[in-house]
Tab-separated table of C-alpha atoms in Angstrom:
chain	number	residue	atom	x	y	z
A	1	TRP	CA	25.058	8.841	-49.414
A	2	LEU	CA	21.993	7.148	-48.279
A	3	LYS	CA	22.048	3.197	-48.279
A	4	GLN	CA	18.309	2.684	-49.169
A	5	LEU	CA	16.625	-0.499	-48.507
A	6	ARG	CA	14.249	-1.433	-50.733
A	7	ILE	CA	11.176	-2.749	-48.993
A	8	ALA	CA	9.468	-5.100	-51.645
A	9	LYS	CA	6.117	-5.619	-51.645
A	10	GLY	CA	5.675	-8.712	-51.393
A	11	ARG	CA	5.342	-12.539	-51.158
A	12	PRO	CA	1.565	-13.521	-51.154
A	13	PRO	CA	-0.155	-12.965	-48.331
A	14	THR	CA	0.153	-11.580	-44.921
A	15	PRO	CA	2.715	-9.537	-43.179
A	16	LEU	CA	4.196	-9.921	-39.370
A	17	LEU	CA	2.149	-8.996	-36.906
A	18	ARG	CA	-0.603	-8.058	-39.156
A	19	PRO	CA	-1.188	-10.647	-41.446
A	20	LEU	CA	-0.296	-10.205	-44.958
A	21	LEU	CA	-3.031	-10.714	-47.989
A	22	ARG	CA	-2.445	-11.661	-51.620
A	23	ALA	CA	-5.403	-10.413	-53.947
A	24	PRO	CA	-8.058	-12.667	-54.283
A	25	ARG	CA	-8.588	-14.654	-57.467
A	26	PRO	CA	-11.810	-14.495	-59.110
A	27	LEU	CA	-13.346	-17.603	-57.724
A	28	GLU	CA	-12.195	-16.761	-54.472
A	29	ALA	CA	-13.364	-13.186	-54.573
A	30	MET	CA	-17.162	-14.501	-55.421
A	31	ALA	CA	-16.372	-16.734	-52.516
A	32	LEU	CA	-15.522	-13.967	-50.037
A	33	GLN	CA	-18.194	-11.583	-51.384
A	34	ALA	CA	-20.694	-14.406	-50.376
A	35	ALA	CA	-19.295	-14.808	-47.200
A	36	LEU	CA	-19.206	-11.015	-46.200
A	37	LEU	CA	-22.642	-10.713	-47.780
A	38	ALA	CA	-24.209	-13.545	-45.757
A	39	ALA	CA	-22.387	-12.509	-42.585
A	40	LEU	CA	-23.682	-8.876	-43.175
A	41	ALA	CA	-27.108	-10.268	-43.553
A	42	ALA	CA	-27.027	-12.546	-40.296
A	43	ALA	CA	-25.717	-9.530	-38.557
A	44	ALA	CA	-28.556	-7.374	-39.368
A	45	ALA	CA	-31.148	-9.606	-38.843
A	46	GLU	CA	-29.623	-10.097	-35.164
A	47	GLY	CA	-29.007	-6.501	-34.559
A	48	VAL	CA	-24.980	-7.258	-34.520
A	49	LEU	CA	-22.865	-5.098	-36.593
A	50	ARG	CA	-19.618	-7.369	-36.301
A	51	VAL	CA	-18.929	-9.719	-38.554
A	52	GLU	CA	-15.084	-11.666	-38.594
A	53	VAL	CA	-13.748	-10.649	-41.975
A	54	SER	CA	-10.437	-12.003	-41.188
A	55	ARG	CA	-11.770	-15.739	-40.410
A	56	VAL	CA	-13.299	-15.949	-43.655
A	57	ARG	CA	-10.806	-18.441	-45.613
A	58	ARG	CA	-10.242	-18.368	-49.147
A	59	PRO	CA	-11.056	-21.873	-50.843
A	60	THR	CA	-7.110	-22.144	-51.564
A	61	ALA	CA	-6.847	-21.950	-47.608
A	62	ASP	CA	-3.414	-20.276	-48.019
A	63	ALA	CA	-4.330	-16.932	-46.992
A	64	GLU	CA	-6.824	-15.157	-44.643
A	65	ILE	CA	-8.024	-11.565	-44.697
A	66	GLN	CA	-6.110	-10.365	-41.692
A	67	PRO	CA	-4.293	-7.191	-40.790
A	68	MET	CA	-0.999	-7.497	-38.737
A	69	ALA	CA	-0.862	-6.420	-35.469
A	70	LEU	CA	2.808	-6.140	-34.166
A	71	GLY	CA	4.751	-3.668	-32.450
A	72	ALA	CA	2.594	-1.031	-30.563
A	73	PHE	CA	-0.640	-2.975	-31.172
A	74	ALA	CA	0.511	-5.439	-28.397
A	75	ALA	CA	1.302	-2.960	-25.625
A	76	LEU	CA	0.791	0.253	-26.012
A	77	GLY	CA	37.017	-0.622	-35.515
A	78	ASN	CA	36.420	-0.661	-39.119
A	79	ALA	CA	39.748	-1.736	-40.105
A	80	GLY	CA	39.583	-3.983	-43.002
A	81	LYS	CA	36.012	-3.060	-43.736
A	82	LYS	CA	34.671	-1.890	-46.621
A	83	PRO	CA	34.675	2.548	-46.611
A	84	ILE	CA	31.669	3.669	-44.625
A	85	GLU	CA	28.373	4.861	-47.003
A	86	SER	CA	26.130	6.867	-44.631
A	87	VAL	CA	23.102	5.740	-46.471
A	88	GLU	CA	21.451	2.504	-46.841
A	89	GLU	CA	18.590	1.702	-49.058
A	90	VAL	CA	16.464	-1.727	-48.217
A	91	GLU	CA	14.177	-2.947	-51.052
A	92	LEU	CA	10.629	-3.561	-48.903
A	93	MET	CA	8.454	-6.469	-50.395
A	94	ASN	CA	4.680	-5.493	-50.583
A	95	ASN	CA	2.412	-7.953	-49.543
A	96	VAL	CA	-0.605	-6.771	-51.331
A	97	ASN	CA	-0.888	-3.599	-49.045
A	98	MET	CA	-1.175	-5.619	-45.641
A	99	GLY	CA	2.273	-5.611	-44.906
A	100	TYR	CA	6.237	-4.939	-45.745
A	101	ALA	CA	9.219	-6.922	-45.644
A	102	GLY	CA	13.008	-6.461	-46.549
A	103	GLU	CA	16.073	-8.726	-46.323
A	104	ILE	CA	18.844	-9.099	-43.991
A	105	GLU	CA	21.613	-11.571	-43.541
A	106	VAL	CA	22.589	-13.479	-40.130
A	107	GLY	CA	25.839	-14.752	-39.360
A	108	THR	CA	28.919	-15.539	-40.821
A	109	PRO	CA	28.638	-16.335	-44.041
A	110	GLY	CA	25.742	-14.352	-43.968
A	111	GLN	CA	22.187	-16.200	-43.948
A	112	LYS	CA	19.482	-14.299	-45.761
A	113	LEU	CA	16.348	-13.981	-44.308
A	114	THR	CA	13.190	-11.708	-44.948
A	115	VAL	CA	11.887	-9.589	-42.096
A	116	ILE	CA	9.250	-7.247	-41.123
A	117	PHE	CA	10.784	-3.664	-40.222
A	118	ASP	CA	8.937	-2.582	-36.963
A	119	THR	CA	8.854	0.763	-35.913
A	120	GLY	CA	6.295	-0.251	-32.878
A	121	SER	CA	9.041	-2.794	-31.353
A	122	SER	CA	12.756	-2.898	-30.344
A	123	ASN	CA	13.772	-6.434	-30.532
A	124	LEU	CA	15.093	-8.353	-33.540
A	125	TRP	CA	14.551	-12.177	-33.782
A	126	VAL	CA	14.648	-14.868	-36.687
A	127	PRO	CA	13.454	-18.338	-36.492
A	128	ARG	CA	15.221	-21.770	-35.727
A	129	GLU	CA	14.803	-24.882	-37.922
A	130	LYS	CA	12.626	-26.531	-34.623
A	131	ALA	CA	10.316	-23.690	-35.048
A	132	LEU	CA	9.364	-24.189	-38.399
A	133	LYS	CA	9.057	-27.849	-37.745
A	134	GLN	CA	6.091	-27.048	-35.824
A	135	LEU	CA	4.270	-25.453	-38.534
A	136	PRO	CA	2.072	-27.413	-41.110
A	137	ALA	CA	3.828	-26.406	-43.998
A	138	PRO	CA	6.378	-24.139	-43.549
A	139	LYS	CA	7.707	-21.968	-46.582
A	140	LYS	CA	10.356	-20.017	-44.731
A	141	SER	CA	14.098	-19.310	-44.238
A	142	PHE	CA	15.264	-19.787	-41.230
A	143	PHE	CA	18.808	-19.195	-39.141
A	144	ASP	CA	20.980	-22.057	-38.710
A	145	PRO	CA	23.740	-21.416	-36.024
A	146	ALA	CA	26.000	-24.323	-37.045
A	147	ARG	CA	26.928	-22.741	-40.336
A	148	SER	CA	28.086	-19.455	-38.594
A	149	SER	CA	31.192	-19.240	-37.335
A	150	THR	CA	30.442	-16.209	-35.246
A	151	PHE	CA	27.231	-17.138	-33.372
A	152	ALA	CA	27.676	-17.093	-29.691
A	153	ALA	CA	24.857	-18.762	-27.924
A	154	THR	CA	23.340	-18.034	-24.442
A	155	GLN	CA	20.591	-19.709	-22.044
A	156	ASP	CA	18.771	-16.714	-21.408
A	157	PRO	CA	15.194	-16.920	-22.464
A	158	PHE	CA	13.476	-14.572	-24.953
A	159	ARG	CA	9.540	-13.940	-25.314
A	160	ILE	CA	7.646	-10.876	-26.629
A	161	SER	CA	4.197	-10.709	-27.320
A	162	TYR	CA	2.480	-8.718	-30.075
A	163	GLY	CA	-0.989	-8.081	-31.329
A	164	SER	CA	-0.888	-11.362	-33.446
A	165	GLY	CA	0.719	-13.540	-30.628
A	166	THR	CA	3.539	-14.660	-28.834
A	167	VAL	CA	7.180	-15.886	-30.010
A	168	GLU	CA	9.654	-17.530	-27.652
A	169	GLY	CA	13.483	-19.028	-28.007
A	170	PHE	CA	16.598	-17.573	-26.594
A	171	TYR	CA	18.855	-14.727	-26.910
A	172	CYS	CA	22.439	-15.119	-28.503
A	173	GLN	CA	24.845	-12.971	-30.557
A	174	ASP	CA	25.853	-12.853	-34.096
A	175	THR	CA	26.624	-10.428	-37.058
A	176	VAL	CA	23.916	-8.835	-38.531
A	177	THR	CA	24.027	-7.358	-41.878
A	178	ILE	CA	21.331	-4.881	-43.692
A	179	GLY	CA	22.679	-4.236	-46.947
A	180	ASP	CA	26.384	-2.799	-46.208
A	181	LEU	CA	25.508	-1.775	-43.073
A	182	ARG	CA	27.170	-4.502	-40.337
A	183	LEU	CA	26.824	-5.060	-36.692
A	184	ASP	CA	29.267	-7.572	-35.448
A	185	ASN	CA	28.399	-9.368	-32.153
A	186	PHE	CA	24.913	-7.993	-31.963
A	187	LYS	CA	22.594	-9.328	-29.676
A	188	PHE	CA	19.297	-10.583	-30.817
A	189	ALA	CA	16.826	-13.814	-30.483
A	190	GLU	CA	17.020	-17.020	-31.852
A	191	VAL	CA	13.037	-17.916	-31.871
A	192	ARG	CA	12.136	-21.830	-31.645
A	193	ASP	CA	8.499	-21.452	-30.724
A	194	LEU	CA	6.219	-19.914	-33.530
A	195	SER	CA	3.203	-21.626	-32.340
A	196	GLY	CA	1.547	-18.744	-30.748
A	197	LEU	CA	1.765	-16.325	-33.714
A	198	TYR	CA	-1.622	-16.146	-35.782
A	199	ASN	CA	-1.310	-16.936	-38.731
A	200	TYR	CA	2.509	-17.081	-38.966
A	201	ASP	CA	2.814	-20.087	-41.582
A	202	ASN	CA	0.859	-17.871	-44.269
A	203	MET	CA	2.988	-14.716	-43.639
A	204	GLU	CA	5.636	-13.895	-45.985
A	205	PHE	CA	8.478	-13.205	-43.734
A	206	ASP	CA	10.500	-14.602	-41.426
A	207	GLY	CA	11.418	-12.815	-38.968
A	208	LEU	CA	11.261	-9.210	-37.300
A	209	VAL	CA	13.874	-6.088	-36.917
A	210	GLY	CA	12.249	-3.605	-34.512
A	211	LEU	CA	13.149	0.155	-35.248
A	212	GLY	CA	11.778	1.175	-31.972
A	213	PHE	CA	13.585	2.729	-28.607
A	214	GLU	CA	15.671	0.514	-26.042
A	215	ALA	CA	13.017	1.471	-23.811
A	216	LEU	CA	10.631	-1.176	-25.459
A	217	SER	CA	13.369	-3.659	-25.740
A	218	GLU	CA	12.478	-7.119	-24.130
A	219	GLY	CA	16.051	-7.814	-21.984
A	220	ASN	CA	16.587	-4.154	-22.377
A	221	LEU	CA	18.693	-4.628	-25.561
A	222	PRO	CA	20.196	-2.186	-27.408
A	223	SER	CA	18.167	-1.308	-30.540
A	224	VAL	CA	19.436	-1.995	-34.412
A	225	MET	CA	19.216	1.659	-34.672
A	226	GLN	CA	20.599	2.530	-31.654
A	227	GLN	CA	23.969	0.475	-32.851
A	228	LEU	CA	23.962	1.442	-36.426
A	229	ILE	CA	24.488	5.136	-34.755
A	230	ALA	CA	26.980	4.400	-32.329
A	231	SER	CA	28.944	2.490	-34.937
A	232	GLY	CA	29.532	5.476	-36.911
A	233	GLN	CA	27.805	3.865	-40.352
A	234	LEU	CA	25.252	6.825	-40.590
A	235	GLU	CA	25.281	10.077	-42.083
A	236	GLU	CA	22.467	11.285	-39.891
A	237	PRO	CA	20.771	9.440	-37.282
A	238	VAL	CA	17.793	9.093	-39.188
A	239	PHE	CA	15.531	6.158	-41.199
A	240	ALA	CA	12.912	6.992	-43.379
A	241	PHE	CA	9.833	4.647	-44.850
A	242	PHE	CA	8.190	5.115	-48.393
A	243	LEU	CA	5.610	1.996	-48.797
A	244	GLY	CA	4.597	1.550	-52.278
A	245	ASP	CA	0.938	1.159	-53.235
A	246	ASN	CA	0.381	-2.495	-54.649
A	247	ALA	CA	4.283	-1.741	-55.538
A	248	PRO	CA	7.888	-2.288	-53.816
A	249	GLY	CA	8.692	0.106	-51.306
A	250	GLU	CA	11.695	1.384	-49.549
A	251	LEU	CA	13.548	2.104	-45.979
A	252	VAL	CA	16.290	4.028	-45.830
A	253	PHE	CA	18.776	4.281	-43.099
A	254	GLY	CA	20.709	7.620	-42.805
A	255	GLY	CA	18.925	9.960	-44.554
A	256	VAL	CA	15.740	10.100	-46.666
A	257	SER	CA	14.920	9.423	-50.408
A	258	PRO	CA	13.626	12.790	-52.172
A	259	GLU	CA	12.201	10.936	-55.056
A	260	HIS	CA	9.803	9.421	-52.943
A	261	TYR	CA	8.248	12.357	-51.591
A	262	THR	CA	7.222	15.914	-52.195
A	263	GLY	CA	6.969	19.438	-50.479
A	264	ASP	CA	8.467	20.127	-47.027
A	265	PHE	CA	8.719	17.886	-43.928
A	266	HIS	CA	6.083	18.562	-41.226
A	267	PHE	CA	8.278	17.905	-37.995
A	268	VAL	CA	6.462	16.643	-34.308
A	269	ASN	CA	8.048	16.239	-31.422
A	270	LEU	CA	7.897	12.387	-29.668
A	271	SER	CA	5.754	12.368	-26.703
A	272	SER	CA	8.688	10.190	-25.241
A	273	ALA	CA	11.329	8.047	-26.832
A	274	THR	CA	9.444	4.689	-25.985
A	275	TYR	CA	6.972	4.335	-28.812
A	276	TRP	CA	7.371	6.864	-32.552
A	277	ALA	CA	4.331	8.620	-30.683
A	278	THR	CA	3.277	12.109	-30.962
A	279	GLU	CA	0.535	14.131	-29.393
A	280	MET	CA	-3.012	14.425	-31.653
A	281	GLU	CA	-5.289	17.381	-31.285
A	282	SER	CA	-8.198	15.596	-33.055
A	283	VAL	CA	-9.603	12.985	-35.553
A	284	MET	CA	-12.261	14.318	-38.222
A	285	LEU	CA	-14.320	12.787	-40.701
A	286	GLY	CA	-15.344	15.476	-43.342
A	287	ASP	CA	-17.376	18.047	-41.684
A	288	MET	CA	-19.674	15.509	-39.856
A	289	VAL	CA	-17.220	14.814	-36.691
A	290	SER	CA	-14.396	15.924	-34.677
A	291	LEU	CA	-13.182	13.928	-32.075
A	292	THR	CA	-11.098	16.142	-30.020
A	293	ALA	CA	-10.184	14.616	-26.485
A	294	LYS	CA	-6.649	14.328	-26.136
A	295	LYS	CA	-4.940	11.426	-27.325
A	296	VAL	CA	-1.551	9.753	-28.640
A	297	ALA	CA	-0.808	9.028	-32.470
A	298	ILE	CA	1.786	6.075	-32.804
A	299	VAL	CA	3.310	5.572	-36.324
A	300	ASP	CA	3.836	1.793	-36.377
A	301	SER	CA	5.024	0.119	-39.671
A	302	GLY	CA	3.982	-3.092	-37.966
A	303	THR	CA	0.344	-2.520	-37.966
A	304	SER	CA	-1.490	-2.940	-41.319
A	305	LEU	CA	-4.180	-0.263	-40.368
A	306	LEU	CA	-5.325	2.739	-38.604
A	307	ALA	CA	-6.620	1.660	-34.944
A	308	GLY	CA	-8.313	3.907	-32.561
A	309	PRO	CA	-10.387	3.623	-29.469
A	310	GLU	CA	-13.237	1.418	-29.953
A	311	ASP	CA	-15.654	4.054	-28.864
A	312	GLU	CA	-14.100	6.689	-31.286
A	313	VAL	CA	-14.152	4.029	-34.385
A	314	LYS	CA	-18.021	2.949	-33.347
A	315	VAL	CA	-18.898	6.885	-34.175
A	316	LEU	CA	-16.638	7.081	-37.490
A	317	ALA	CA	-17.920	3.843	-38.759
A	318	MET	CA	-21.556	4.779	-37.573
A	319	PHE	CA	-21.406	8.351	-39.534
A	320	LEU	CA	-19.519	5.996	-42.732
A	321	GLY	CA	-22.314	3.949	-42.911
A	322	ALA	CA	-20.353	0.983	-42.390
A	323	HIS	CA	-20.612	-2.628	-41.221
A	324	THR	CA	-17.946	-3.842	-38.741
A	325	VAL	CA	-16.665	-7.108	-39.931
A	326	GLN	CA	-14.004	-8.723	-37.377
A	327	GLY	CA	-13.338	-5.360	-36.294
A	328	LEU	CA	-12.767	-3.842	-40.195
A	329	GLN	CA	-15.372	-1.471	-41.556
A	330	VAL	CA	-16.914	-2.644	-44.845
A	331	VAL	CA	-19.008	-0.213	-47.019
A	332	SER	CA	-20.274	-0.572	-50.666
A	333	CYS	CA	-17.756	0.684	-52.957
A	334	ASP	CA	-20.429	3.053	-54.611
A	335	LYS	CA	-20.571	4.793	-51.448
A	336	GLU	CA	-19.123	8.380	-50.345
A	337	VAL	CA	-16.244	8.273	-48.092
A	338	PRO	CA	-15.808	11.557	-46.592
A	339	THR	CA	-12.131	12.560	-46.156
A	340	LEU	CA	-10.652	10.980	-42.532
A	341	THR	CA	-8.096	13.673	-41.231
A	342	PHE	CA	-5.633	13.450	-38.297
A	343	ARG	CA	-4.448	16.738	-36.985
A	344	ILE	CA	-0.909	16.685	-35.718
A	345	GLY	CA	1.108	19.349	-34.536
A	346	GLY	CA	-1.162	21.601	-36.205
A	347	LYS	CA	-1.546	20.050	-39.842
A	348	ASN	CA	-3.928	18.358	-40.835
A	349	LEU	CA	-2.851	14.757	-42.435
A	350	ALA	CA	-5.877	13.567	-44.204
A	351	LEU	CA	-6.931	10.243	-46.106
A	352	GLU	CA	-9.153	10.366	-48.869
A	353	LYS	CA	-11.340	7.314	-49.611
A	354	ASP	CA	-9.184	5.479	-52.171
A	355	ASP	CA	-6.244	5.513	-49.183
A	356	LEU	CA	-8.498	3.906	-46.891
A	357	ILE	CA	-9.730	0.897	-49.021
A	358	VAL	CA	-7.245	-2.099	-48.589
A	359	GLU	CA	-9.591	-4.711	-50.143
A	360	ARG	CA	-12.352	-4.592	-52.938
A	361	VAL	CA	-14.260	-7.723	-52.933
A	362	GLY	CA	-17.021	-7.581	-55.636
A	363	ASP	CA	-19.351	-4.453	-54.868
A	364	LEU	CA	-18.070	-4.061	-50.775
A	365	CYS	CA	-14.972	-2.214	-50.177
A	366	VAL	CA	-12.864	-3.108	-46.726
A	367	LEU	CA	-11.644	-0.056	-45.500
A	368	GLY	CA	-7.965	-0.022	-43.243
A	369	LEU	CA	-9.764	1.061	-39.931
A	370	MET	CA	-10.025	-0.852	-36.729
A	371	SER	CA	-10.636	-0.823	-32.923
A	372	LEU	CA	-8.024	-0.985	-30.421
A	373	PRO	CA	-9.013	-3.037	-27.067
A	374	MET	CA	-10.942	-0.979	-24.515
A	375	GLY	CA	-9.068	-0.503	-21.296
A	376	MET	CA	-5.466	0.831	-22.841
A	377	PRO	CA	-3.900	3.389	-20.708
A	378	THR	CA	-3.923	6.315	-22.882
A	379	ARG	CA	-6.364	7.336	-25.599
A	380	SER	CA	-4.223	6.099	-28.556
A	381	TRP	CA	-4.564	5.748	-32.711
A	382	ILE	CA	-2.144	3.544	-34.074
A	383	LEU	CA	-1.089	4.982	-37.756
A	384	GLY	CA	-0.211	2.025	-39.660
A	385	ASP	CA	0.696	1.179	-43.188
A	386	VAL	CA	-2.921	2.980	-44.336
A	387	PHE	CA	-0.992	5.979	-43.056
A	388	MET	CA	2.461	5.533	-44.067
A	389	ARG	CA	1.533	4.689	-47.839
A	390	LYS	CA	-0.152	8.342	-48.002
A	391	TYR	CA	2.835	10.228	-46.323
A	392	TYR	CA	6.634	9.580	-46.307
A	393	VAL	CA	7.809	9.564	-42.698
A	394	GLN	CA	11.220	10.449	-41.421
A	395	PHE	CA	12.002	8.932	-38.087
A	396	ASP	CA	15.022	11.136	-36.434
A	397	TYR	CA	16.243	8.905	-33.391
A	398	SER	CA	18.503	11.807	-31.891
A	399	ARG	CA	16.153	14.819	-32.048
A	400	LYS	CA	13.240	12.373	-30.974
A	401	ARG	CA	10.667	13.619	-33.799
A	402	MET	CA	9.154	12.281	-36.888
A	403	GLY	CA	8.449	14.533	-40.275
A	404	PHE	CA	5.675	13.860	-42.275
A	405	ALA	CA	5.553	14.713	-46.343
A	406	LEU	CA	3.040	13.775	-48.503
A	407	ALA	CA	4.635	10.418	-50.143
A	408	LYS	CA	5.277	10.563	-54.158
A	409	HIS	CA	3.731	7.075	-56.163
A	410	PRO	CA	4.519	6.381	-59.524
A	411	GLY	CA	1.718	8.254	-61.705
A	412	SER	CA	0.378	10.155	-59.005
A	413	ASP	CA	-0.753	13.820	-58.632
A	414	ASN	CA	0.842	14.318	-55.069
A	415	PHE	CA	2.765	17.603	-56.006
A	416	VAL	CA	2.023	20.746	-54.115
C-alpha cells in the first residue's frame, strides 16, 4: 500500500533553495516587463548579455523572480502503533512552478511545519522562533521544543550551505512524522540563524527534509529515507515525485503512483551513492547542437530550474537567441525554441518550449535554464523541477538507481 504525500503547489512565491514565485498581477507584470526590456536594452548597448532578473522586485515587494538553489546546487518495535501501511502519500504545494513543499510534524504532540523535500541534500532542519525573529516580517511556522515531551537537545553545532545561502543551529532529537510514517528519536537540526539564506522571508516553506544519501549528510547522520527503510514501514525502499504543472503534486514513499505516469520506467544506475546522479551521454538542442563531453546528470527536487556548465549554457543560449538575465535565459514568447534533449542511459529525454518556460511577462518568456559556477569538479547538469514536471521520477534507494517515465498531467496528451 502506498502512502502518498501530496506535494501541494503552493504558497505565493519562492521555494527553498530556489526562491518560489507567485504569478504577477497585471501591474506587476507591466513593471517587470519594463524592467526586463530596459535591462536588455542597456545590456545590448554595452555589449553585455547578463541582466539580473531575480533582483527585479515586484511593486508589492513580496516576491522576486529567483530560482531555488538548494541541495546539489551548493556542492556538487511497533508495539502500540498503528498497523504498518507501506505507502505514504504527501501532498506537495506548488509555488507557481518554482518550488514544491509539503507538510510534516515534529515533536510530541506534533507541530506542523511546511518543508521542501530536497533530493540534493540529506539533512532535516526546522526553524526555531529565535531564527524567525531576525526576519523583517516572518510569515512562518516554527518548532518550539518546550511544547514537545520527547525533545532532547544537544550542544553540537549545525551548519549547512546551499546555493541560496547558509543556515545554522544545533542538532537535536525528537519524533518526526510524515503522514502516517513515524520516526522516534530522529536526529535533525533546530535552526536558530536564517539570516544567511537569501530571500527566505518570501519563501513559502519553513524547513527542509533532505532525501539524499548519508554520504551528503552534515554530521554523518542517517537520512530520513535510510531510517524509514530500517524501520520496516515501507513496502519498497523507494520514493517517487510527481510535480504538478501549476497544480498540486505528490511525493510517494514506499512505491510509485501509477495514475501520475504513463508508459514504462527507464532505469539508470547511479554514479555513486551521494547525489541522485547518473552518467549522461549528451545534451542536444534540436538538430543544431550536440554537446557530447562526458558529464553527470543530478536530479534535484531542491533546484527550480535546469543548470549546466557555464560554457555549455552559453552555447545553448547563443543558438536559442536568448538574452541572459541574472543567469536565466529570456526569449520572445513568439520565438520558436528547439527541443532540448538529455540523453541518459541510451534514451532521449526531451523538453519542448512549453516545458522550458517558467515565467511569461508580457511578450517575454523566461526559460528555466541557468549556469553553474565555473570550476566545478565534474561537468554536471542539475535537472531540477523543470525536468521533474515533465518526467515522473522514481528514486530506488536500495538498488541505487533512478527510473524515468513520462508524467501524466490532468488534461495532457502524455500517453504512449
